Coordinates of C-alpha atoms and ligand atoms in Angstrom, one line a residue:
X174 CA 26.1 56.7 57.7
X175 CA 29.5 57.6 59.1
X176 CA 31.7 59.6 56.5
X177 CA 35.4 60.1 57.6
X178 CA 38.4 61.4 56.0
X179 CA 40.5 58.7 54.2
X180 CA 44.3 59.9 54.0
X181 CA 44.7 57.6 50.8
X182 CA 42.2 59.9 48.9
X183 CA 42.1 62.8 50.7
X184 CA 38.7 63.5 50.9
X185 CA 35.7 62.6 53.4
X186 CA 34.0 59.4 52.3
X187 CA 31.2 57.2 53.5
X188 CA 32.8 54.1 55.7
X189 CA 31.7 51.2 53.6
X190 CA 32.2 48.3 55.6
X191 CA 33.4 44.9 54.1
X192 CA 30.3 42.6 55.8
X193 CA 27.2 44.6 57.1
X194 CA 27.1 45.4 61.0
X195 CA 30.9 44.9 61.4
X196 CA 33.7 47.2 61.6
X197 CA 37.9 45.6 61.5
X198 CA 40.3 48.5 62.9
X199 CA 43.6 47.9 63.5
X200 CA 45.4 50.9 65.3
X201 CA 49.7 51.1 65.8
X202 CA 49.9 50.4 69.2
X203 CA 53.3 51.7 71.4
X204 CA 56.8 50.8 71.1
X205 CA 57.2 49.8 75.0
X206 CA 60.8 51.6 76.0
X207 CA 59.2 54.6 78.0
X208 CA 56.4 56.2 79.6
X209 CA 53.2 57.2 77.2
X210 CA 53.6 60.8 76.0
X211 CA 50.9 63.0 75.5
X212 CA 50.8 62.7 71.8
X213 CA 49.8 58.7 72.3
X214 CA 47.2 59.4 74.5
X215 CA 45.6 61.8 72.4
X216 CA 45.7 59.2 69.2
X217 CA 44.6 56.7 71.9
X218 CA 41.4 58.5 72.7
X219 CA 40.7 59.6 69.5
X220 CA 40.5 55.9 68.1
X221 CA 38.4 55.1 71.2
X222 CA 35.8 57.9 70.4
X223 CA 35.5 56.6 67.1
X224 CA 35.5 53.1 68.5
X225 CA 33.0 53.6 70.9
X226 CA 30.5 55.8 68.6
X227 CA 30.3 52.9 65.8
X228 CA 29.8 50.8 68.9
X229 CA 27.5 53.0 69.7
X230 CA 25.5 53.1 66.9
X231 CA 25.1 49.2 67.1
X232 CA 28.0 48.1 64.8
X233 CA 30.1 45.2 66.3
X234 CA 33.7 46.6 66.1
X235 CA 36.8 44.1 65.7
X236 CA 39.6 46.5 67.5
X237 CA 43.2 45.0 67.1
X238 CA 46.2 47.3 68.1
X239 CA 49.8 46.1 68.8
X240 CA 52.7 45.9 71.4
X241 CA 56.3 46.8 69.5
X242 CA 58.3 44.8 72.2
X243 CA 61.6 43.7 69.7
X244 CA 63.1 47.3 68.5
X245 CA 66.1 50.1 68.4
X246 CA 64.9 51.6 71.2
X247 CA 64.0 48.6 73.8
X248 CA 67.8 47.6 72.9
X249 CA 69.4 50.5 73.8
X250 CA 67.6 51.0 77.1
X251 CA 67.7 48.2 78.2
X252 CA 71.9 48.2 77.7
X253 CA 71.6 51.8 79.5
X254 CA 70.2 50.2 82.3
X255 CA 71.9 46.9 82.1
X256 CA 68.3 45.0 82.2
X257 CA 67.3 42.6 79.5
X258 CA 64.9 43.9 76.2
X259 CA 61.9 41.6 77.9
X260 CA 61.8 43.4 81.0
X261 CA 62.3 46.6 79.5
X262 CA 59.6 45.9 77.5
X263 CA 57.3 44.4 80.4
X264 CA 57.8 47.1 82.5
X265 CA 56.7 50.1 79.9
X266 CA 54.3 47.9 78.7
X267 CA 52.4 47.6 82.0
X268 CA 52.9 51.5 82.2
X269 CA 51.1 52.2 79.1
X270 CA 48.2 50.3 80.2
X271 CA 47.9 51.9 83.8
X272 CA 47.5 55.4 81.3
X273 CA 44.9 53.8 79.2
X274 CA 43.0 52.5 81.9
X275 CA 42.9 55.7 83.7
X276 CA 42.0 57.4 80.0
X277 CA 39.2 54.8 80.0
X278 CA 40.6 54.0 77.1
X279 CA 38.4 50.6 76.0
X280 CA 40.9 47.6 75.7
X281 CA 41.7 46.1 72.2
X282 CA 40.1 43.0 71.4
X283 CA 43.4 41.6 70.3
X284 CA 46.5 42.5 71.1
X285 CA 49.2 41.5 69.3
X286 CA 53.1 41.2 70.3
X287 CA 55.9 41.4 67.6
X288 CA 57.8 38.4 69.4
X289 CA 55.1 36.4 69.1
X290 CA 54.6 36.9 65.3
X291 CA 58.3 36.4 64.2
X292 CA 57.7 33.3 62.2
X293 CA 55.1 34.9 60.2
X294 CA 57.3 37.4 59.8
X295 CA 60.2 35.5 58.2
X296 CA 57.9 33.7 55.6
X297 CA 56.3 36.6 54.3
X298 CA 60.1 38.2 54.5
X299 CA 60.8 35.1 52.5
X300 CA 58.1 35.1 49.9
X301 CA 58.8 38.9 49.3
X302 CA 62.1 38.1 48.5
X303 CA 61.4 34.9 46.1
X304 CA 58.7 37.3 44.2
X305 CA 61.7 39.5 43.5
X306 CA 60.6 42.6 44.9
X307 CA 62.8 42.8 48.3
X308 CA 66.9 41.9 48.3
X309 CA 69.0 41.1 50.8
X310 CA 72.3 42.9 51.9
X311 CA 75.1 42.7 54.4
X312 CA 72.8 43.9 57.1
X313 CA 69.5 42.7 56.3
X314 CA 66.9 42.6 53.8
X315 CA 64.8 45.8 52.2
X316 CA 61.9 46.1 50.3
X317 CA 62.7 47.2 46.5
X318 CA 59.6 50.0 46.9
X319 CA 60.5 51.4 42.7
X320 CA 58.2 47.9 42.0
X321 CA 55.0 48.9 44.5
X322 CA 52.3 49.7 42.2
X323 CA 51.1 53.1 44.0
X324 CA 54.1 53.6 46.6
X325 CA 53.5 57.4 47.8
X326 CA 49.3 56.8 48.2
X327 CA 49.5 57.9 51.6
X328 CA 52.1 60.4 51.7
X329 CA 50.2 61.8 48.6
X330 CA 53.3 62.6 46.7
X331 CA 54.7 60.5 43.7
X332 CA 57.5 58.2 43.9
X333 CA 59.7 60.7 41.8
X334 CA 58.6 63.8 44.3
X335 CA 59.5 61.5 47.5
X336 CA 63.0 60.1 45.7
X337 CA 63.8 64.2 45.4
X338 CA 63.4 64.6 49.2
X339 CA 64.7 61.9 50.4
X340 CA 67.9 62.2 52.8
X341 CA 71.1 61.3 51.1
X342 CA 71.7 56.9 52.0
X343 CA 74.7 56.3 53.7
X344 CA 73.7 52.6 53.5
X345 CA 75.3 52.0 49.8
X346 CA 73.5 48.4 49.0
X347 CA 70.5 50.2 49.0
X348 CA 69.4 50.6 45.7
X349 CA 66.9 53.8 46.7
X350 CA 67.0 55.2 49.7
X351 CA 63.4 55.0 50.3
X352 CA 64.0 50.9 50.4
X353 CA 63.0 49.6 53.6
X354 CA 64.6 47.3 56.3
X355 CA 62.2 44.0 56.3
X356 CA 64.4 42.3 58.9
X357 CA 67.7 43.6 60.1
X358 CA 70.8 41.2 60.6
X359 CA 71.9 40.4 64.0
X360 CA 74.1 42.6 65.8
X361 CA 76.3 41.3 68.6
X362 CA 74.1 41.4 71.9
X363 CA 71.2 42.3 70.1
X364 CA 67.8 39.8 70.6
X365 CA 68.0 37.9 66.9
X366 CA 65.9 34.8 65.7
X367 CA 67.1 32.5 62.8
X368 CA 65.7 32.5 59.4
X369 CA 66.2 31.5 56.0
X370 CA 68.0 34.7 54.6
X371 CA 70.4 35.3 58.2
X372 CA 69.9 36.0 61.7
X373 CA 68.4 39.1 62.8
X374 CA 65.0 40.7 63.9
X375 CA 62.1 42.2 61.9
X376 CA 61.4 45.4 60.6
X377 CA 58.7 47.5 62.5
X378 CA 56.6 47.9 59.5
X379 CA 56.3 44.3 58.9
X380 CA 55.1 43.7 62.3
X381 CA 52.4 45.6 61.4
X382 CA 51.1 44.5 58.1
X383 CA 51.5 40.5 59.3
X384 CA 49.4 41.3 62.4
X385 CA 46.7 43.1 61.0
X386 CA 46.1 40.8 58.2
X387 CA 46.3 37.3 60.5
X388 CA 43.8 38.8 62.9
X389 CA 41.4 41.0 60.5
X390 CA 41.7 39.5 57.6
X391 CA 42.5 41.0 53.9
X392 CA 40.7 43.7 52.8
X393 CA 39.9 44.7 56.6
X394 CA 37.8 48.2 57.0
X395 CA 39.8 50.4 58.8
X396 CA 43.9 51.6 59.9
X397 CA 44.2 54.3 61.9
X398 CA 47.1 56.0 64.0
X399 CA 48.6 59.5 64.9
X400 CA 49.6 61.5 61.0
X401 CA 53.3 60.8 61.7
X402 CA 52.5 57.7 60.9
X403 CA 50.9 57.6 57.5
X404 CA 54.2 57.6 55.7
X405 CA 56.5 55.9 56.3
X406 CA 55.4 53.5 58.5
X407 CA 51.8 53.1 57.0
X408 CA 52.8 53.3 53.5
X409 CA 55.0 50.6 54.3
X410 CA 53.0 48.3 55.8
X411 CA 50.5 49.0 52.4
X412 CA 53.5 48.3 50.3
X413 CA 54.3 44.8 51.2
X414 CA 50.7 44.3 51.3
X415 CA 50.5 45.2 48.0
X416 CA 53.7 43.5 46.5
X417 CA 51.7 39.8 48.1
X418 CA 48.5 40.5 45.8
X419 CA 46.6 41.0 48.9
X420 CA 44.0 43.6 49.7
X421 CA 45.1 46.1 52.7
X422 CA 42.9 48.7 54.7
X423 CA 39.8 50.2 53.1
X424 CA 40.2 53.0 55.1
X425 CA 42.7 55.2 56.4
X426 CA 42.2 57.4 59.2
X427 CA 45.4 59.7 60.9
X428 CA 44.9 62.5 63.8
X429 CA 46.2 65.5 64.4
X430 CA 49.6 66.3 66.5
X431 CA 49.6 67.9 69.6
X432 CA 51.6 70.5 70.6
X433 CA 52.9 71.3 74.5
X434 CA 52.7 73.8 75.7
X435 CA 54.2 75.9 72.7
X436 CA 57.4 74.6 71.2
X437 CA 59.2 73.6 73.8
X438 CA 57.9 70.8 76.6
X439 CA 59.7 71.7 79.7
X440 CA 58.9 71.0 83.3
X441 CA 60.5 74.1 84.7
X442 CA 57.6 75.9 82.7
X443 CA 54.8 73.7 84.2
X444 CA 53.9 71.3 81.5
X445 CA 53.2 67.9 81.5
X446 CA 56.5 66.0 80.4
X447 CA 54.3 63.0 79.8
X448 CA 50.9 61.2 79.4
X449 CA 51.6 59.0 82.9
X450 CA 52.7 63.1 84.5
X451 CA 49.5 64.6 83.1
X452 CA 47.3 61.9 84.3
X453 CA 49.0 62.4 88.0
X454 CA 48.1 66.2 87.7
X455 CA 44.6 66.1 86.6
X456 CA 41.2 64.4 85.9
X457 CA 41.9 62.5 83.0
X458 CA 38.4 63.1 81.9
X459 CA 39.8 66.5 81.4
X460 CA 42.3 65.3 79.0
X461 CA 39.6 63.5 77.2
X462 CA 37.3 66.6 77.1
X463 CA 40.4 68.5 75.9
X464 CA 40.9 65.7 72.9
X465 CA 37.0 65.7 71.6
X466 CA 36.9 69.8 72.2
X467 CA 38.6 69.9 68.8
X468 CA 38.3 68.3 65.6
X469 CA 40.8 64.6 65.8
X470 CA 42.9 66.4 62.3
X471 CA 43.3 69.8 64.1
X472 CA 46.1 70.4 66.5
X473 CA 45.4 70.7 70.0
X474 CA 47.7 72.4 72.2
X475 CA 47.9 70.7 75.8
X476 CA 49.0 72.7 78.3
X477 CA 48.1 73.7 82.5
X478 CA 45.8 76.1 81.0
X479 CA 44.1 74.2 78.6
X480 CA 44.0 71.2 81.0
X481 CA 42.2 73.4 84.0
X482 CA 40.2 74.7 81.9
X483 CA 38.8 71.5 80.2
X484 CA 38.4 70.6 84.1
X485 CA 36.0 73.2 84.8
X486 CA 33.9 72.1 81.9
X487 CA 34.1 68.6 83.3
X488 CA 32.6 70.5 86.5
X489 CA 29.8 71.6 84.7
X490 CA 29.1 68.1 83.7
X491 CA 29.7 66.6 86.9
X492 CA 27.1 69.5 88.7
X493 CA 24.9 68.6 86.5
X494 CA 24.8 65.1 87.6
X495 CA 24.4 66.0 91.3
X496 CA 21.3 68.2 90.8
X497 CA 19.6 65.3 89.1
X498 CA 20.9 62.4 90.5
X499 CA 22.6 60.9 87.6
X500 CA 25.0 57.7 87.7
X501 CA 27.7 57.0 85.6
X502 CA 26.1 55.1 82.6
X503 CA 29.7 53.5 80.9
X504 CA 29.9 51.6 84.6
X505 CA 25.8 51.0 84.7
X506 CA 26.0 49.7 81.0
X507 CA 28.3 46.5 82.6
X508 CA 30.1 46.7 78.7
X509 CA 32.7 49.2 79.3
X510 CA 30.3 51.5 76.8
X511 CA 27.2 52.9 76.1
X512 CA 24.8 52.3 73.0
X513 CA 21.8 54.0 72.0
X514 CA 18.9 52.2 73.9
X515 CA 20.4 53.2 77.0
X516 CA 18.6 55.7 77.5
X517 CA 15.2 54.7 76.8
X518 CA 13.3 57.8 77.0
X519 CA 16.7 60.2 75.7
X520 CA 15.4 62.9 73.7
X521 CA 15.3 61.6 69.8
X522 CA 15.9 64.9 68.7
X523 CA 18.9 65.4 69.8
X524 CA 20.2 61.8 69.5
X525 CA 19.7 62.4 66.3
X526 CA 21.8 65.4 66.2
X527 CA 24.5 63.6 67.8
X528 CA 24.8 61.1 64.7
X529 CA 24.4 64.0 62.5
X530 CA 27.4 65.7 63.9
X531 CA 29.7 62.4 64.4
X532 CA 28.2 61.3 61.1
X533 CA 30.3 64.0 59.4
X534 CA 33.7 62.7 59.6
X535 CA 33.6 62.7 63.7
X536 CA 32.7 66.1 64.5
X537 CA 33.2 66.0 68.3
X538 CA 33.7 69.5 68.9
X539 CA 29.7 70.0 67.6
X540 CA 28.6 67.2 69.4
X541 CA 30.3 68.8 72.3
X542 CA 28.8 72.0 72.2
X543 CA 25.5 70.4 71.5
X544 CA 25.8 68.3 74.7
X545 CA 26.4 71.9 77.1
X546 CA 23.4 73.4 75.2
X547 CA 21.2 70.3 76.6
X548 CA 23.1 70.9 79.8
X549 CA 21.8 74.6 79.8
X550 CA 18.3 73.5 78.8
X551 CA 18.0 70.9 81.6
X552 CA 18.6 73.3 84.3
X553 CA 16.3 76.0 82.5
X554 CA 13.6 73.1 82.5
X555 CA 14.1 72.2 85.7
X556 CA 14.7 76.0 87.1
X557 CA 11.0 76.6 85.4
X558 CA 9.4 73.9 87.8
X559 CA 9.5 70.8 84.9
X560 CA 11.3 67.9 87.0
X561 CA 10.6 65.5 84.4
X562 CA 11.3 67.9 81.1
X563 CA 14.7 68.7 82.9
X564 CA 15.6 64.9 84.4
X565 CA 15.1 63.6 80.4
X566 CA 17.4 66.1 79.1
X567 CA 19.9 65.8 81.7
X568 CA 20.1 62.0 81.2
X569 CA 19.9 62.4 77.5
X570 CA 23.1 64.6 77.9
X571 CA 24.8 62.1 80.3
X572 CA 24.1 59.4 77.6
X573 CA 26.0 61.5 74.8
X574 CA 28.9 62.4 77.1
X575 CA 29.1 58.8 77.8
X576 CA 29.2 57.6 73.9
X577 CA 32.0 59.9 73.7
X578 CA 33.7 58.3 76.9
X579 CA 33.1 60.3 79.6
X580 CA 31.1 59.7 82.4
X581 CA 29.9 62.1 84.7
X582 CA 30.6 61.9 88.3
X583 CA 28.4 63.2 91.2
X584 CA 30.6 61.9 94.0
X585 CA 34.1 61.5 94.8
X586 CA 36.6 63.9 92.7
X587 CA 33.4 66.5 92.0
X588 CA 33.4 69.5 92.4
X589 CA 31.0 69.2 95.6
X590 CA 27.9 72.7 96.4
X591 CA 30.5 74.2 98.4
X592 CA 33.4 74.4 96.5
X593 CA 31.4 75.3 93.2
X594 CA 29.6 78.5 96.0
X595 CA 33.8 79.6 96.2
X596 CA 34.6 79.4 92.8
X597 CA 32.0 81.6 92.0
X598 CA 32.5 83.9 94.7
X599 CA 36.6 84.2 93.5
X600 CA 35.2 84.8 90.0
X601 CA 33.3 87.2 91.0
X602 CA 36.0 88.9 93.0
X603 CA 38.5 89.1 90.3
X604 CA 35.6 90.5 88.3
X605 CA 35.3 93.6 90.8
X606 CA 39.3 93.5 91.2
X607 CA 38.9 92.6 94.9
X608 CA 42.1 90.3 94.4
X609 CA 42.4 90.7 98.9
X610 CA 39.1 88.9 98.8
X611 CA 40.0 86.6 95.0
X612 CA 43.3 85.3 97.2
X613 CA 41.7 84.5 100.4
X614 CA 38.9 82.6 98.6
X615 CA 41.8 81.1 96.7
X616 CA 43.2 80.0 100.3
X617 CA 39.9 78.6 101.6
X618 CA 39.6 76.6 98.4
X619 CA 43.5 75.0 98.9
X620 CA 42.7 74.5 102.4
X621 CA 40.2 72.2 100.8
X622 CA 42.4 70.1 99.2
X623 CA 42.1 72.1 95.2
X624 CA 44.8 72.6 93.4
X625 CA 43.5 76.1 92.1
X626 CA 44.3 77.5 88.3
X627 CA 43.3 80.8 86.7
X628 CA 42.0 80.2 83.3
X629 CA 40.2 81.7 80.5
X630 CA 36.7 81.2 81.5
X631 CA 37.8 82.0 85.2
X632 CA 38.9 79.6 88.4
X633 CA 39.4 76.0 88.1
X634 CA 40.1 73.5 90.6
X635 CA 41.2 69.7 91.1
X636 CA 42.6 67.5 92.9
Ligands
ZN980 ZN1 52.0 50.0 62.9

């Protein structure tokens, strides 16, 4: 059974589902004013790890994740570039799935836009406000959080301890600042809709909380997103949940930030400025390699380095799918994904490894190393004159790479015999400090077509 760490408690639990075989997850989807950064498509592909393994595993997963296309931020770029909020939001919108696509990043069964949801959004503004626990103001209506029943669950801190740090309000008819905007009253130019209590647009973490619950239902199993937004935006969404009597997410799951390329991200220094820049510069199975490397709560740090040399793991991968013959079993599968029967005759040993190690609250980077050991044993199998020994192990590998979203490519974009005979040969140059010899390997390969990267574990090259 799949244990995972739940922010509200702070602890790994089992993932008890609310009916048998099925799994609700709602994820915070992107705020459509700009191109994907890197820290979204890291949260993007962790949620679709986890997504696919419990798809994996048989479970029929209910994915929902949202489109903010009504906010601050759409506003003002859209009066920077003297375009309306709708094709601002159209425009970014279409750029943020291009990335996931190209992250093979599955789509969400449902996704929901904020415009579309307004009216749900006024009535439960409305019935928050005739149960007393939100008020209205000159400039909107807020959310009275001193009368939630466990406000500070997922910032695990007290209401008292959160009060202390709170920024000083400039906003005076707020009675704390940590109140809440539920809808904000129109502002001259702005996009507004009419409702009971003024014209104006909704708060961010209402969207949220009316979405989830109209499409999953109360009481759904799982809410995930990137750890900036447990509180406030999560804790949010759980408070208004909690101030209409109705059951919120079971389960909360955050990940881990990512940092670029040290503390600064800065093009002059040869770092990705964002996720849509990245995936120009590499193979975004790299990127994806990179993500399940480390544990989804750990930091990663994303930079040229770390990128090129995720690639040249991805080679190993992709070699060993050339010397036996092996597809790409996500596009075989015809479903976008791979599940356990794929593989008929996969080695049960370590399949059952593989649950053992995403069974404990998602351990990728285990299942990971597990899946180059296999890797290594094919070859020895097959090196040692057993075809068939080496074949099963090698497709039993391709099948576990593929549950975590990556599928292995013999073909176009590989590293082909020739280039992998270079890179071996520069690596073994630089070894015997021949660098006369290391550069005009270097040359041969860019003459190729590789962009070529010194690394860690030695050369890397891509396209
Ligand atoms: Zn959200």
């Amino acid at each position: 059974m799949l244990h995972l760490h739940d922010t509200a408690t702070g602890t790994v639990v089992p993932l008890e589902l609310r009916s048998e075989g099925k799994v609700s997850m709602y994820v915070c989807g992107p705020t459509v004013y700009d191109l994907p950064h890197i820290g979204h498509g890291r949260m993007s592909l962790v949620f679709d790890v986890l997504r696919r393994y419990l798809l994996f595993t048989g479970l029929d997963v209910h994915y929902v994740s949202n489109v903010t296309d009504v906010d601050d931020n759409i506003i003002r770029r859209a009066a920077e570039q003297g375009r309306t909020e709708p094709e601002v939001a159209a425009e970014f919108e279409a750029r943020w799935w291009e990335a996931m696509d190209a992250l093979g990043v599955l789509r969400p069964d449902d996704t929901p836009h904020a415009t579309a949801y307004v009216d749900d959004m006024v009535a439960l503004v409305a019935d928050l406000l005739a149960r007393g626990v939100a008020y209205q103001t000159s400039d909107g209506v807020y959310l009275d959080v001193s009368q939630i029943d466990g406000y500070g669950l997922l910032a695990r801190q007290s209401l008292e301890s959160l009060r202390a740090g709170a920024r000083v309000e400039a906003n005076e008819e707020k009675r704390s600042p940590l109140d809440f905007a539920l809808w904000k009253g129109a502002k001259e130019g702005e996009p507004s809709w009419d409702a009971p209590f003024g014209t104006g647009r909704p708060g961010w973490h209402t969207e949220c909380v009316v979405m989830s619950l109209d499409l999953l239902g109360d009481g759904f199993d799982l809410h995930g997103g990137g750890q900036d937004l447990a509180f406030p935006h999560h804790e949010n969404e759980r408070a208004q949940a909690v101030a209409e009597g109705r059951p919120f997410a079971r389960h909360w799951v955050h990940n881990g930030w990512v940092v670029v390329g040290g503390e600064k991200m800065s093009k002059s220094l040869g770092n990705f400025t964002s996720l849509t820049d990245l995936l120009a510069r590499a193979d975004a199975r790299a990127y994806r390699l990179l993500v399940v490397r480390s544990h989804y709560r750990s930091p990663i740090e994303v930079t040229t380095e770390t990128i090129a040399d995720a690639e040249g793991a991805l080679g190993r991968l992709d070699a060993l799918a050339r010397r036996f013959d092996l597809g790409d079993l996500i596009a075989e599968s015809g479903r976008g994904y791979v599940v356990e029967g794929d593989v008929p005759d996969a080695d049960p040993d370590a399949l059952a490894a593989f649950r053992r190690r995403m069974d404990d609250d998602l351990d990728t980077p285990g299942a990971l190393a597990d899946i180059f050991e296999l890797v290594t044993a094919a070859h020895s199998a097959a090196d040692a004159h057993d075809e068939e020994g080496g074949c099963r192990l090698a497709r039993t590998a391709a099948l576990l790479a593929a549950a975590l979203g990556l599928p292995l490519r013999a073909g176009e974009g590989a590293v082909d015999d020739e280039t992998a005979r270079l890179v071996t040969e520069r690596d073994e140059a630089r070894k015997a400090k021949d660098f006369a010899r290391a550069d005009a390997l270097r040359d041969e390969l860019v003459a190729l077509g590789w962009t070529v990267e010194d690394t860690p574990t030695g050369t890397a090259v891509h396209r």
